[in-house]
Tab-separated table of C-alpha atoms and ligand atoms in Angstrom:
chain	number	residue	atom	x	y	z
A	18	MET	CA	-0.114	-0.068	0.326
A	19	THR	CA	1.234	3.351	-0.550
A	20	THR	CA	2.894	4.943	2.494
A	21	VAL	CA	0.584	8.131	2.451
A	22	ASN	CA	-0.471	10.268	5.754
A	23	VAL	CA	-4.373	10.126	5.974
A	24	LEU	CA	-5.147	12.776	7.894
A	25	PRO	CA	-7.618	12.683	11.097
A	26	THR	CA	-10.935	14.380	10.908
A	27	PRO	CA	-13.313	15.283	13.632
A	28	ASP	CA	-15.429	12.449	14.141
A	29	LYS	CA	-18.495	13.996	13.412
A	30	TRP	CA	-17.461	13.967	9.836
A	31	PRO	CA	-18.602	10.966	7.738
A	32	HIS	CA	-16.492	8.882	5.995
A	33	LEU	CA	-17.641	8.268	2.447
A	34	LEU	CA	-15.203	7.612	0.516
A	35	LEU	CA	-11.809	6.296	2.524
A	36	PRO	CA	-11.836	3.828	6.440
A	37	ALA	CA	-11.750	6.517	8.896
A	38	ALA	CA	-7.871	7.104	9.793
A	39	GLY	CA	-6.777	4.862	11.363
A	40	ALA	CA	-10.320	3.655	12.048
A	41	SER	CA	-10.323	-0.278	13.553
A	42	GLY	CA	-13.797	-1.302	13.636
A	43	ALA	CA	-15.083	1.519	13.295
A	44	ALA	CA	-18.207	2.294	10.278
A	45	GLY	CA	-16.092	3.389	7.143
A	46	ALA	CA	-16.947	3.862	3.864
A	47	SER	CA	-19.866	2.202	2.087
A	48	GLY	CA	-18.188	-1.810	1.997
A	49	ALA	CA	-14.528	-0.395	2.703
A	50	ALA	CA	-12.775	-4.115	4.281
A	51	GLY	CA	-10.280	-1.642	5.721
A	52	ALA	CA	-12.618	0.148	7.983
A	53	SER	CA	-12.798	-3.030	10.562
A	54	GLY	CA	-8.894	-3.460	10.578
A	55	ALA	CA	-9.228	-6.313	7.357
A	56	ALA	CA	-7.348	-6.286	3.885
A	57	PRO	CA	-8.730	-3.515	1.368
A	58	THR	CA	-9.328	-6.980	-0.656
A	59	ASP	CA	-11.471	-9.077	1.613
A	60	LEU	CA	-14.174	-9.613	0.200
A	61	ASP	CA	-15.680	-11.429	3.090
A	62	ALA	CA	-14.945	-8.192	4.775
A	63	ALA	CA	-16.296	-5.858	2.543
A	64	VAL	CA	-19.722	-7.239	1.851
A	65	ALA	CA	-20.212	-7.438	5.954
A	66	ALA	CA	-19.306	-3.848	5.650
A	67	GLY	CA	-22.179	-3.458	3.164
A	68	ALA	CA	-20.816	-4.019	-0.317
A	69	PHE	CA	-22.401	-4.888	-3.033
A	70	LYS	CA	-25.826	-4.396	-1.095
A	71	GLY	CA	-26.265	-1.215	-3.477
A	72	LEU	CA	-25.587	-3.304	-6.268
A	73	THR	CA	-27.658	-6.164	-5.716
A	74	GLU	CA	-30.413	-3.438	-4.807
A	75	ALA	CA	-30.157	-1.851	-7.817
A	76	ILE	CA	-29.940	-4.953	-10.165
A	77	LYS	CA	-32.950	-6.875	-8.544
A	78	GLU	CA	-35.366	-4.274	-7.504
A	79	MET	CA	-34.534	-1.161	-9.201
A	80	THR	CA	-34.872	0.247	-12.757
A	81	ALA	CA	-32.354	1.895	-14.743
A	82	GLY	CA	-34.183	5.263	-14.760
A	83	GLU	CA	-35.539	4.675	-10.842
A	84	ILE	CA	-31.000	4.184	-10.533
A	85	VAL	CA	-30.798	7.474	-12.332
A	86	ALA	CA	-33.670	9.453	-10.422
A	87	VAL	CA	-32.070	8.279	-7.112
A	88	LEU	CA	-28.724	9.730	-8.645
A	89	ALA	CA	-29.949	13.079	-9.639
A	90	ASN	CA	-31.833	13.468	-5.859
A	91	SER	CA	-28.590	12.958	-4.621
A	92	GLY	CA	-27.010	16.120	-6.028
A	93	LEU	CA	-23.667	13.959	-7.081
A	94	ARG	CA	-21.216	16.011	-8.948
A	95	GLY	CA	-18.723	14.455	-10.503
A	96	ARG	CA	-14.975	14.825	-9.009
A	97	GLY	CA	-12.775	15.283	-11.930
A	98	GLY	CA	-12.465	18.790	-11.240
A	99	ALA	CA	-15.621	20.621	-13.112
A	100	GLY	CA	-18.155	19.582	-10.795
A	101	PHE	CA	-20.818	18.526	-13.930
A	102	PRO	CA	-24.303	16.737	-12.285
A	103	THR	CA	-24.015	12.943	-12.950
A	104	SER	CA	-27.331	12.008	-13.308
A	105	GLU	CA	-27.545	14.500	-16.794
A	106	LYS	CA	-24.459	12.274	-18.501
A	107	TRP	CA	-26.179	8.919	-16.692
A	108	ARG	CA	-29.120	10.094	-18.962
A	109	ALA	CA	-27.221	10.778	-22.075
A	110	CYS	CA	-25.308	7.946	-22.063
A	111	ALA	CA	-28.335	5.695	-21.635
A	112	LEU	CA	-30.686	7.474	-23.926
A	113	THR	CA	-27.904	7.088	-26.628
A	114	ALA	CA	-28.852	4.239	-29.654
A	115	ALA	CA	-25.871	1.758	-29.955
A	116	ASP	CA	-25.504	-1.760	-29.718
A	117	ARG	CA	-22.596	-1.592	-26.937
A	118	ARG	CA	-21.331	0.822	-23.987
A	119	TYR	CA	-18.676	1.685	-21.952
A	120	VAL	CA	-17.956	2.858	-18.283
A	121	VAL	CA	-14.390	4.484	-17.832
A	122	VAL	CA	-13.390	4.746	-14.402
A	123	HIS	CA	-11.127	7.835	-14.729
A	124	ALA	CA	-8.334	7.182	-11.973
A	125	TYR	CA	-5.430	8.663	-14.375
A	126	GLN	CA	-4.370	11.565	-12.068
A	127	ALA	CA	-2.343	13.582	-13.767
A	128	ASP	CA	-1.144	16.222	-11.713
A	129	PRO	CA	2.056	14.273	-11.095
A	130	ALA	CA	2.042	15.838	-7.408
A	131	VAL	CA	-1.357	14.364	-6.383
A	132	PHE	CA	-2.581	10.203	-5.112
A	133	THR	CA	-5.821	11.019	-3.992
A	134	ASP	CA	-7.320	8.163	-7.027
A	135	ARG	CA	-4.566	5.795	-6.377
A	136	VAL	CA	-5.376	5.924	-2.365
A	137	LEU	CA	-8.770	5.218	-3.270
A	138	LEU	CA	-8.449	1.947	-5.305
A	139	GLU	CA	-5.772	0.959	-2.672
A	140	ARG	CA	-8.319	1.484	0.123
A	141	SER	CA	-11.639	0.842	-1.127
A	142	PRO	CA	-11.483	-0.954	-3.842
A	143	TYR	CA	-15.021	-2.613	-3.721
A	144	ALA	CA	-16.409	0.622	-3.747
A	145	VAL	CA	-15.237	2.225	-7.151
A	146	LEU	CA	-16.014	-1.536	-8.612
A	147	GLU	CA	-19.411	-1.745	-7.498
A	148	GLY	CA	-20.487	2.300	-8.211
A	149	ALA	CA	-19.080	1.490	-11.682
A	150	ALA	CA	-20.955	-2.042	-11.543
A	151	ILE	CA	-24.258	0.152	-10.771
A	152	ALA	CA	-23.113	2.671	-13.203
A	153	ALA	CA	-22.909	-0.517	-16.098
A	154	VAL	CA	-26.840	-1.601	-15.021
A	155	ALA	CA	-28.396	2.444	-15.606
A	156	VAL	CA	-26.639	3.273	-18.870
A	157	GLY	CA	-26.560	-0.740	-20.160
A	158	ALA	CA	-22.918	-1.451	-20.997
A	159	SER	CA	-21.379	-4.268	-19.618
A	160	ASP	CA	-17.430	-3.228	-20.409
A	161	ILE	CA	-16.504	-1.121	-17.302
A	162	ILE	CA	-12.144	-0.266	-18.094
A	163	VAL	CA	-10.226	1.115	-14.757
A	164	ALA	CA	-8.010	3.872	-16.350
A	165	LEU	CA	-4.664	4.256	-14.017
A	166	HIS	CA	-0.844	5.618	-13.866
A	167	ALA	CA	0.997	2.511	-15.023
A	168	GLU	CA	3.184	3.380	-12.464
A	169	ALA	CA	0.596	2.994	-9.308
A	170	THR	CA	1.715	-0.917	-9.171
A	171	GLU	CA	-0.128	-1.226	-5.989
A	172	ALA	CA	-3.210	0.056	-6.780
A	173	ILE	CA	-3.097	-2.002	-9.805
A	174	ALA	CA	-2.387	-5.320	-7.968
A	175	THR	CA	-5.654	-4.418	-5.255
A	176	LEU	CA	-7.961	-4.004	-8.299
A	177	GLU	CA	-6.484	-7.170	-10.119
A	178	THR	CA	-7.312	-9.189	-6.686
A	179	ALA	CA	-10.597	-7.588	-6.038
A	180	ILE	CA	-11.835	-8.242	-9.100
A	181	ARG	CA	-11.041	-11.657	-9.067
A	182	GLU	CA	-12.407	-11.870	-6.221
A	183	ALA	CA	-15.730	-10.748	-6.672
A	184	GLU	CA	-15.888	-12.091	-10.231
A	185	VAL	CA	-15.352	-15.560	-8.110
A	186	ALA	CA	-18.384	-14.523	-5.691
A	187	GLY	CA	-20.301	-13.571	-8.632
A	188	TYR	CA	-20.936	-9.782	-8.246
A	189	LEU	CA	-18.632	-8.681	-11.581
A	190	GLY	CA	-18.137	-11.294	-14.316
A	191	ASN	CA	-20.813	-12.868	-16.711
A	192	ASP	CA	-24.427	-13.409	-15.045
A	193	VAL	CA	-24.029	-10.816	-12.172
A	194	LEU	CA	-25.999	-12.091	-9.728
A	195	GLY	CA	-27.956	-14.879	-11.451
A	196	SER	CA	-29.556	-11.282	-13.665
A	197	GLY	CA	-28.257	-12.932	-17.003
A	198	ARG	CA	-25.837	-9.935	-17.407
A	199	ASP	CA	-22.517	-9.517	-18.139
A	200	ILE	CA	-20.317	-6.798	-16.494
A	201	ASN	CA	-16.321	-7.435	-17.330
A	202	VAL	CA	-14.284	-5.160	-15.465
A	203	GLU	CA	-10.592	-4.692	-17.522
A	204	VAL	CA	-7.679	-2.818	-15.856
A	205	LYS	CA	-5.795	-0.744	-18.037
A	206	PRO	CA	-2.044	0.753	-16.929
A	207	LEU	CA	-1.595	4.204	-19.546
A	208	GLN	CA	1.902	6.055	-19.458
A	209	GLY	CA	1.126	9.551	-20.590
A	210	ALA	CA	1.366	13.376	-20.027
A	211	TYR	CA	-0.714	15.889	-18.259
A	212	MET	CA	-3.232	15.829	-21.298
A	213	LEU	CA	-3.660	12.395	-20.390
A	214	GLY	CA	-5.792	13.074	-18.148
A	215	GLU	CA	-8.516	15.126	-20.416
A	216	GLU	CA	-11.401	12.543	-20.969
A	217	THR	CA	-11.235	12.676	-24.507
A	218	VAL	CA	-7.435	11.983	-24.894
A	219	LEU	CA	-7.843	9.287	-22.234
A	220	LEU	CA	-10.157	7.690	-24.521
A	221	LYS	CA	-7.648	7.838	-27.122
A	222	GLY	CA	-4.890	6.273	-24.756
A	223	ILE	CA	-7.117	3.297	-24.368
A	224	GLU	CA	-8.271	2.158	-27.488
A	225	GLY	CA	-3.972	2.418	-27.932
A	226	HIS	CA	-3.310	5.815	-29.700
A	227	ARG	CA	-2.301	8.933	-29.383
A	228	GLY	CA	-4.346	11.751	-29.180
A	229	GLN	CA	-5.475	15.644	-28.482
A	230	PRO	CA	-8.409	16.655	-27.158
A	231	GLU	CA	-11.334	16.255	-28.948
A	232	GLN	CA	-14.405	19.095	-29.735
A	233	GLN	CA	-17.586	18.781	-27.439
A	234	PRO	CA	-20.054	18.434	-28.400
A	235	PRO	CA	-20.256	15.247	-29.094
A	236	TYR	CA	-19.778	14.426	-25.587
A	237	PRO	CA	-18.210	10.623	-24.478
A	238	THR	CA	-21.531	9.914	-23.643
A	239	THR	CA	-22.961	9.699	-27.255
A	240	ARG	CA	-19.771	8.974	-28.559
A	241	GLY	CA	-17.253	8.238	-26.613
A	242	LEU	CA	-15.075	4.860	-26.666
A	243	TYR	CA	-14.460	3.546	-30.100
A	244	GLY	CA	-17.437	5.147	-31.013
A	245	LYS	CA	-19.939	3.937	-29.005
A	246	PRO	CA	-21.625	5.976	-25.800
A	247	THR	CA	-19.221	6.034	-22.773
A	248	LEU	CA	-20.044	7.158	-19.169
A	249	VAL	CA	-15.866	8.710	-18.143
A	250	HIS	CA	-16.373	9.431	-14.222
A	251	ASN	CA	-13.200	9.867	-11.776
A	252	ALA	CA	-12.565	7.405	-9.467
A	253	GLN	CA	-14.675	9.005	-6.546
A	254	THR	CA	-17.498	10.220	-8.442
A	255	PHE	CA	-17.817	6.446	-8.835
A	256	ALA	CA	-17.332	5.398	-4.614
A	257	VAL	CA	-20.172	6.851	-3.364
A	258	VAL	CA	-22.480	5.907	-5.381
A	259	PRO	CA	-23.425	2.280	-3.868
A	260	GLY	CA	-23.872	4.364	-0.650
A	261	ILE	CA	-26.865	6.898	-2.363
A	262	ILE	CA	-28.180	3.919	-3.346
A	263	THR	CA	-28.486	2.351	-0.545
A	264	GLY	CA	-28.811	4.822	2.109
A	265	GLY	CA	-31.325	6.988	-0.132
A	266	PRO	CA	-29.913	10.378	-1.700
A	267	GLY	CA	-30.710	12.826	1.893
A	268	THR	CA	-28.120	11.028	3.590
A	269	TYR	CA	-25.720	11.834	0.373
A	270	LEU	CA	-26.293	15.352	0.513
A	271	GLU	CA	-26.584	16.106	4.121
A	272	ALA	CA	-23.739	15.060	4.508
A	273	ALA	CA	-21.750	18.551	2.870
A	274	ALA	CA	-21.356	20.852	5.253
A	275	LYS	CA	-22.338	23.446	2.273
A	276	GLY	CA	-22.754	24.021	-1.022
A	277	GLY	CA	-23.581	20.872	-2.823
A	278	ALA	CA	-23.477	17.268	-1.791
A	279	GLY	CA	-20.909	14.327	-0.158
A	280	THR	CA	-17.421	14.141	0.221
A	281	VAL	CA	-14.116	14.665	-1.667
A	282	LEU	CA	-10.350	13.757	-0.884
A	283	VAL	CA	-8.323	16.777	-0.810
A	284	GLN	CA	-4.362	16.465	-0.449
A	285	ILE	CA	-2.873	19.494	1.593
A	286	SER	CA	0.991	20.017	1.199
A	287	GLY	CA	3.502	23.015	1.870
A	288	SER	CA	3.962	24.794	4.174
A	289	VAL	CA	2.241	22.922	6.857
A	290	VAL	CA	3.236	20.947	9.984
A	291	ASN	CA	1.807	17.325	8.909
A	292	PRO	CA	1.296	17.686	4.811
A	293	GLY	CA	-1.765	14.267	4.019
A	294	LEU	CA	-4.806	13.627	2.463
A	295	ALA	CA	-7.816	13.985	4.410
A	296	GLU	CA	-12.326	12.835	3.421
A	297	VAL	CA	-14.163	16.704	3.422
A	298	PRO	CA	-17.592	16.676	3.347
A	299	LEU	CA	-18.065	19.383	0.501
A	300	GLY	CA	-17.765	23.276	1.637
A	301	THR	CA	-15.398	22.367	4.489
A	302	THR	CA	-13.312	26.063	4.809
A	303	ILE	CA	-10.217	25.983	3.202
A	304	GLY	CA	-8.793	27.137	6.417
A	305	GLU	CA	-10.196	24.080	7.986
A	306	ILE	CA	-9.088	22.474	5.609
A	307	VAL	CA	-5.583	23.525	6.775
A	308	VAL	CA	-5.985	22.892	10.475
A	309	LEU	CA	-6.119	19.234	9.912
A	310	ALA	CA	-2.932	19.654	8.048
A	311	GLY	CA	-1.592	20.795	11.697
A	312	GLY	CA	-1.340	24.175	9.898
A	313	VAL	CA	1.595	26.447	8.803
A	314	PRO	CA	4.514	26.305	11.214
A	315	ALA	CA	5.846	28.765	13.175
A	316	PRO	CA	7.367	31.353	12.279
A	317	HIS	CA	5.951	30.528	9.037
A	318	THR	CA	2.642	32.933	8.020
A	319	VAL	CA	0.197	31.602	5.518
A	320	LYS	CA	0.564	34.176	1.985
A	321	ALA	CA	-1.487	32.461	0.091
A	322	PHE	CA	-3.086	29.146	-0.882
A	323	LEU	CA	-2.410	27.450	-4.315
A	324	VAL	CA	-6.033	25.604	-4.852
A	325	GLY	CA	-6.111	23.490	-7.955
A	326	GLY	CA	-3.115	22.124	-8.836
A	327	PRO	CA	-1.214	23.598	-11.802
A	328	SER	CA	-4.003	25.576	-13.545
A	329	GLY	CA	-5.494	25.969	-10.175
A	330	GLY	CA	-5.729	29.910	-8.623
A	331	ILE	CA	-3.481	31.385	-5.797
A	332	LEU	CA	-5.838	32.815	-2.751
A	333	PRO	CA	-5.078	35.150	-0.079
A	334	PRO	CA	-5.042	34.095	3.298
A	335	GLY	CA	-8.649	35.735	3.507
A	336	ALA	CA	-9.917	32.487	1.267
A	337	GLY	CA	-9.043	31.222	4.704
A	338	LYS	CA	-13.035	31.960	4.806
A	339	THR	CA	-13.915	29.959	1.083
A	340	PRO	CA	-15.900	26.862	1.383
A	341	TYR	CA	-13.851	24.116	-0.645
A	342	GLU	CA	-16.979	24.009	-3.383
A	343	PHE	CA	-17.643	24.186	-6.629
A	344	GLU	CA	-19.229	27.487	-7.251
A	345	ALA	CA	-16.942	29.320	-4.212
A	346	LEU	CA	-13.969	28.472	-5.611
A	347	GLU	CA	-14.852	29.145	-9.450
A	348	ALA	CA	-15.828	32.701	-7.909
A	349	ALA	CA	-12.533	33.270	-5.965
A	350	GLY	CA	-10.770	32.417	-9.068
A	351	ALA	CA	-9.530	29.424	-8.443
A	352	TRP	CA	-10.931	25.598	-8.450
A	353	MET	CA	-11.351	22.473	-7.499
A	354	GLY	CA	-9.520	20.985	-10.263
A	355	SER	CA	-7.127	18.169	-9.263
A	356	GLY	CA	-8.357	17.991	-5.733
A	357	SER	CA	-4.866	19.872	-3.737
A	358	ILE	CA	-4.367	22.583	-1.384
A	359	VAL	CA	-0.704	24.062	-1.343
A	360	VAL	CA	-0.378	26.523	1.487
A	361	VAL	CA	2.676	29.234	0.440
A	362	ASP	CA	4.274	31.463	3.074
A	363	GLU	CA	6.169	34.030	2.907
A	364	ARG	CA	9.018	32.491	1.496
A	365	VAL	CA	8.116	31.864	-1.460
A	366	CYS	CA	7.838	34.803	-4.439
A	367	LEU	CA	4.142	34.571	-6.277
A	368	VAL	CA	5.056	35.687	-9.171
A	369	ASP	CA	7.467	33.679	-9.314
A	370	LEU	CA	5.157	30.474	-8.624
A	371	ALA	CA	2.556	31.568	-10.901
A	372	SER	CA	5.509	32.251	-13.978
A	373	VAL	CA	6.627	28.405	-13.036
A	374	LEU	CA	2.773	27.358	-13.391
A	375	THR	CA	1.975	28.908	-16.670
A	376	ARG	CA	5.254	27.874	-18.275
A	377	PHE	CA	4.049	24.111	-17.118
A	378	CYS	CA	0.607	25.033	-18.955
A	379	ALA	CA	2.603	26.313	-21.719
A	380	ASP	CA	4.491	23.786	-22.285
A	381	GLN	CA	1.587	20.519	-21.812
A	382	ALA	CA	-0.826	22.589	-23.866
A	383	CYS	CA	-1.075	20.588	-26.900
A	384	GLY	CA	-0.881	22.782	-29.974
A	385	LYS	CA	-4.069	21.624	-31.381
A	386	THR	CA	-5.485	25.075	-30.720
A	387	ILE	CA	-3.629	28.356	-31.979
A	388	PRO	CA	-4.710	30.131	-28.827
A	389	CYS	CA	-4.139	28.053	-26.268
A	390	ARG	CA	-0.583	27.275	-28.103
A	391	ILE	CA	0.462	30.561	-28.528
A	392	GLY	CA	-1.016	32.299	-25.824
A	393	LEU	CA	-0.538	30.551	-23.109
A	394	ARG	CA	3.082	30.262	-24.401
A	395	ARG	CA	3.115	34.377	-24.885
A	396	MET	CA	1.679	34.622	-20.845
A	397	ALA	CA	4.239	32.584	-19.390
A	398	GLU	CA	7.230	34.798	-21.431
A	399	ILE	CA	5.196	38.029	-19.949
A	400	GLY	CA	5.040	35.824	-16.505
A	401	ALA	CA	8.982	35.809	-16.728
A	402	ARG	CA	9.581	39.693	-18.145
A	403	PHE	CA	7.477	40.259	-14.838
A	404	CYS	CA	9.988	38.065	-12.457
A	405	GLU	CA	13.062	40.087	-14.384
A	406	GLY	CA	11.286	43.168	-13.180
A	407	GLN	CA	11.581	44.584	-16.875
A	408	PRO	CA	7.749	44.525	-18.579
A	409	ARG	CA	7.581	45.638	-21.716
A	410	GLY	CA	4.112	48.170	-21.594
A	411	ASP	CA	1.440	47.766	-19.912
A	412	GLU	CA	1.909	43.909	-19.549
A	413	ILE	CA	-0.897	43.422	-17.414
A	414	GLU	CA	-3.490	44.675	-20.012
A	415	ARG	CA	-2.335	42.236	-22.261
A	416	LEU	CA	-2.220	39.400	-20.293
A	417	THR	CA	-5.649	40.357	-19.522
A	418	ASP	CA	-6.722	40.538	-22.949
A	419	LEU	CA	-4.712	36.959	-24.213
A	420	SER	CA	-6.484	35.179	-21.142
A	421	ALA	CA	-9.534	36.098	-22.769
A	422	ASP	CA	-8.982	34.691	-26.247
A	423	ILE	CA	-7.209	31.788	-25.001
A	424	VAL	CA	-10.538	31.352	-22.725
A	425	ALA	CA	-12.568	31.806	-26.143
A	426	SER	CA	-10.997	29.093	-28.065
A	427	ARG	CA	-12.893	26.487	-25.737
A	428	LEU	CA	-11.445	23.354	-27.111
A	429	CYS	CA	-10.722	21.851	-23.864
A	430	ASP	CA	-10.354	22.941	-20.188
A	431	HIS	CA	-6.941	23.291	-20.704
A	432	GLU	CA	-6.705	26.778	-21.413
A	433	ARG	CA	-9.908	28.009	-19.706
A	434	ARG	CA	-7.497	26.918	-15.984
A	435	SER	CA	-4.314	27.621	-17.543
A	436	THR	CA	-4.798	31.798	-17.376
A	437	LEU	CA	-6.060	31.598	-14.013
A	438	PRO	CA	-2.025	31.278	-11.789
A	439	LEU	CA	-1.209	34.264	-13.320
A	440	LEU	CA	-4.986	36.152	-13.185
A	441	SER	CA	-5.194	35.279	-9.686
A	442	LEU	CA	-1.457	36.929	-9.406
A	443	VAL	CA	-3.456	40.428	-10.893
A	444	ARG	CA	-6.768	40.016	-8.534
A	445	TYR	CA	-5.151	39.191	-5.619
A	446	PHE	CA	-1.255	40.241	-4.994
A	447	ARG	CA	-0.634	43.545	-7.376
A	448	ASP	CA	1.710	44.766	-4.128
A	449	GLU	CA	4.333	42.035	-4.513
A	450	LEU	CA	3.759	42.287	-8.014
A	451	ASP	CA	4.269	46.239	-8.914
A	452	ASP	CA	7.254	45.668	-6.694
A	453	HIS	CA	9.031	43.424	-9.017
A	454	ILE	CA	7.542	45.748	-12.445
A	455	VAL	CA	7.235	49.052	-10.513
A	456	ARG	CA	10.276	48.714	-7.422
A	457	SER	CA	12.696	45.920	-9.322
A	458	THR	CA	12.098	43.933	-5.805
A	459	CYS	CA	11.889	40.500	-5.282
A	460	PRO	CA	10.538	40.706	-1.299
A	461	ALA	CA	10.935	37.058	-0.969
A	462	GLY	CA	14.781	36.906	-2.474
A	463	ILE	CA	13.776	34.305	-5.009
A	464	CYS	CA	13.697	36.306	-8.957
A	465	GLN	CA	17.163	36.299	-9.462
A	466	PRO	CA	18.440	39.450	-11.585
A	467	MET	CA	16.300	41.677	-9.060
A	468	ALA	CA	17.924	39.565	-5.917
A	469	ALA	CA	21.366	39.964	-6.971
A	470	SER	CA	21.188	43.779	-8.456
A	471	ARG	CA	19.563	44.317	-4.608
A	472	ALA	CA	23.102	42.816	-3.401
A	473	ARG	CA	24.891	44.855	-5.679
A	474	ALA	CA	23.357	48.274	-3.787
A	475	VAL	CA	23.840	46.883	-0.613
A	476	SER	CA	27.478	45.991	-0.953
B	529	FMN	C1	-5.970	18.705	-18.800
B	529	FMN	C2	-6.866	17.961	-18.452
B	529	FMN	C3	-6.572	17.186	-17.081
B	529	FMN	C4	-7.447	16.284	-16.568
B	529	FMN	N1	-7.076	15.303	-15.183
B	529	FMN	C5	-7.909	14.750	-15.155
B	529	FMN	C6	-7.562	13.409	-14.200
B	529	FMN	O1	-6.374	12.904	-13.800
B	529	FMN	N2	-8.261	13.063	-13.370
B	529	FMN	C7	-9.774	13.229	-13.710
B	529	FMN	O2	-10.711	12.341	-13.107
B	529	FMN	N3	-10.321	14.105	-14.848
B	529	FMN	C8	-9.378	14.613	-15.486
B	529	FMN	N4	-9.957	15.790	-16.046
B	529	FMN	C9	-10.909	15.522	-16.650
B	529	FMN	C10	-12.057	14.596	-17.113
B	529	FMN	O3	-11.386	15.746	-18.380
B	529	FMN	C11	-13.310	15.131	-16.940
B	529	FMN	O4	-14.339	16.094	-17.396
B	529	FMN	C12	-13.678	14.134	-15.343
B	529	FMN	O5	-12.679	12.993	-15.587
B	529	FMN	C13	-15.021	13.611	-15.441
B	529	FMN	O6	-15.566	13.204	-14.607
B	529	FMN	P1	-16.406	13.963	-13.428
B	529	FMN	O7	-17.544	13.310	-13.928
B	529	FMN	O8	-16.453	12.428	-12.213
B	529	FMN	O9	-16.042	15.057	-12.596
B	529	FMN	C14	-9.076	16.417	-16.862
B	529	FMN	C15	-8.865	17.705	-17.955
B	529	FMN	C16	-8.136	18.043	-18.429
B	529	FMN	C17	-8.294	19.429	-19.346
B	530	SF4	S1	-6.759	24.136	-25.504
B	530	SF4	FE1	-4.974	23.878	-25.306
B	530	SF4	S2	-4.321	21.705	-24.823
B	530	SF4	FE2	-6.409	22.278	-25.386
B	530	SF4	S3	-6.897	20.794	-27.007
B	530	SF4	FE3	-6.346	23.446	-27.350
B	530	SF4	S4	-4.114	23.008	-27.192
B	530	SF4	FE4	-4.302	21.124	-26.749
């Protein structure tokens, strides 16, 4: 099992995805065998904890329409970053006429610094598999593909054991639970760069092709894997489906703290005492989440929060009060993205940080869309000139214009999000930016030409 620090959370917080940190005998995620101290692949323990109850109910007692209706009432939104309502995708996939449909569990985790989905698969494999199987029943698919990074070897081994066990017990494979329905699961390890996380690229990767994002619509739900209707969700999205079926939509809705439904895995790193990941009710504030990781080590102070991964927003300390949920983050100029919060203290130069992130995003852009390919490169160059204290004319206006053009190209979500680091710098940290471009100084002493010139001035 990947060595990872799963952070304890207050007793009253629900555990819908992972067993409670350090739990032994405590109630945990639906069917999470680990909650009772047993191995996560111990099927008997998982079944005793409730695994495959939801699938049994869905197959034996519900119509496809009823399953989708329960999902719609639960308010479940995708955890792959953008928060699209899941039931709309299920409905579209089920209603598209086809001789074959697919369900894809997206656990590739494009952000190289985040490992929440990998940990989920290692600790709650049956919850993810059962959720995907319920989806297969609802949309009329008989093939599930779990796509994940080839380096996630522990997760791959865990999944393969879990699938074998579930097939022997009749929960997966041919004639599931005597229903005459086949649900076959394939584990697909993939190796690629950041853009492989975008769903249309992921589908091409599963087919064995190199790829760039495709214009949507058509969405994968109508034209996806091998041209067939395909339901793609993040692994976390599937993992909560069994609990929604057995517990009813209300239980899931109530699990949130504010603004949404359910819980989400967040990885907290940077300047914190105890970095790790935690399952938090949607709408928990950023400040409360940072407290789970022990807060900022003395004598340092919070300067900013990077929320959403490399194409995330850099938010000011006041954003500690912002609820970690889709709309509040969007309004603040960030997004959930890869599910990470990086706490930044006074030792970091935010101009340098925004510039490095923009360069990463420009390097990852696949090049299919000209505003994104050229525009992000130009934005990265502006960021570099900010760091050197050598802006050319009104670079801030140029930055805003470029962002508008890039966002308008709208081929995939990468371009829209990749403008966030520099835009949030302009929005929240104008003073630090002016230090660089007006006063030729870098308060953190990071930006080298300015740091060197200051050193010369002092000596
Ligand atoms: C550049 C890029 C990288 C992405 N990486 C991931 C990823 O690692 N995992 C993921 O679930 N979704 C990722 N997505 C989002 C997917 O395209 C898709 O929206 C998501 O998997 C849908 O799942 P959901 O309905 O559960 O949110 C990425 C999108 C973009 C544009
Ligand atoms: S927007 Fe950027 S990353 Fe997306 S397809 Fe176009 S060039 Fe590629």
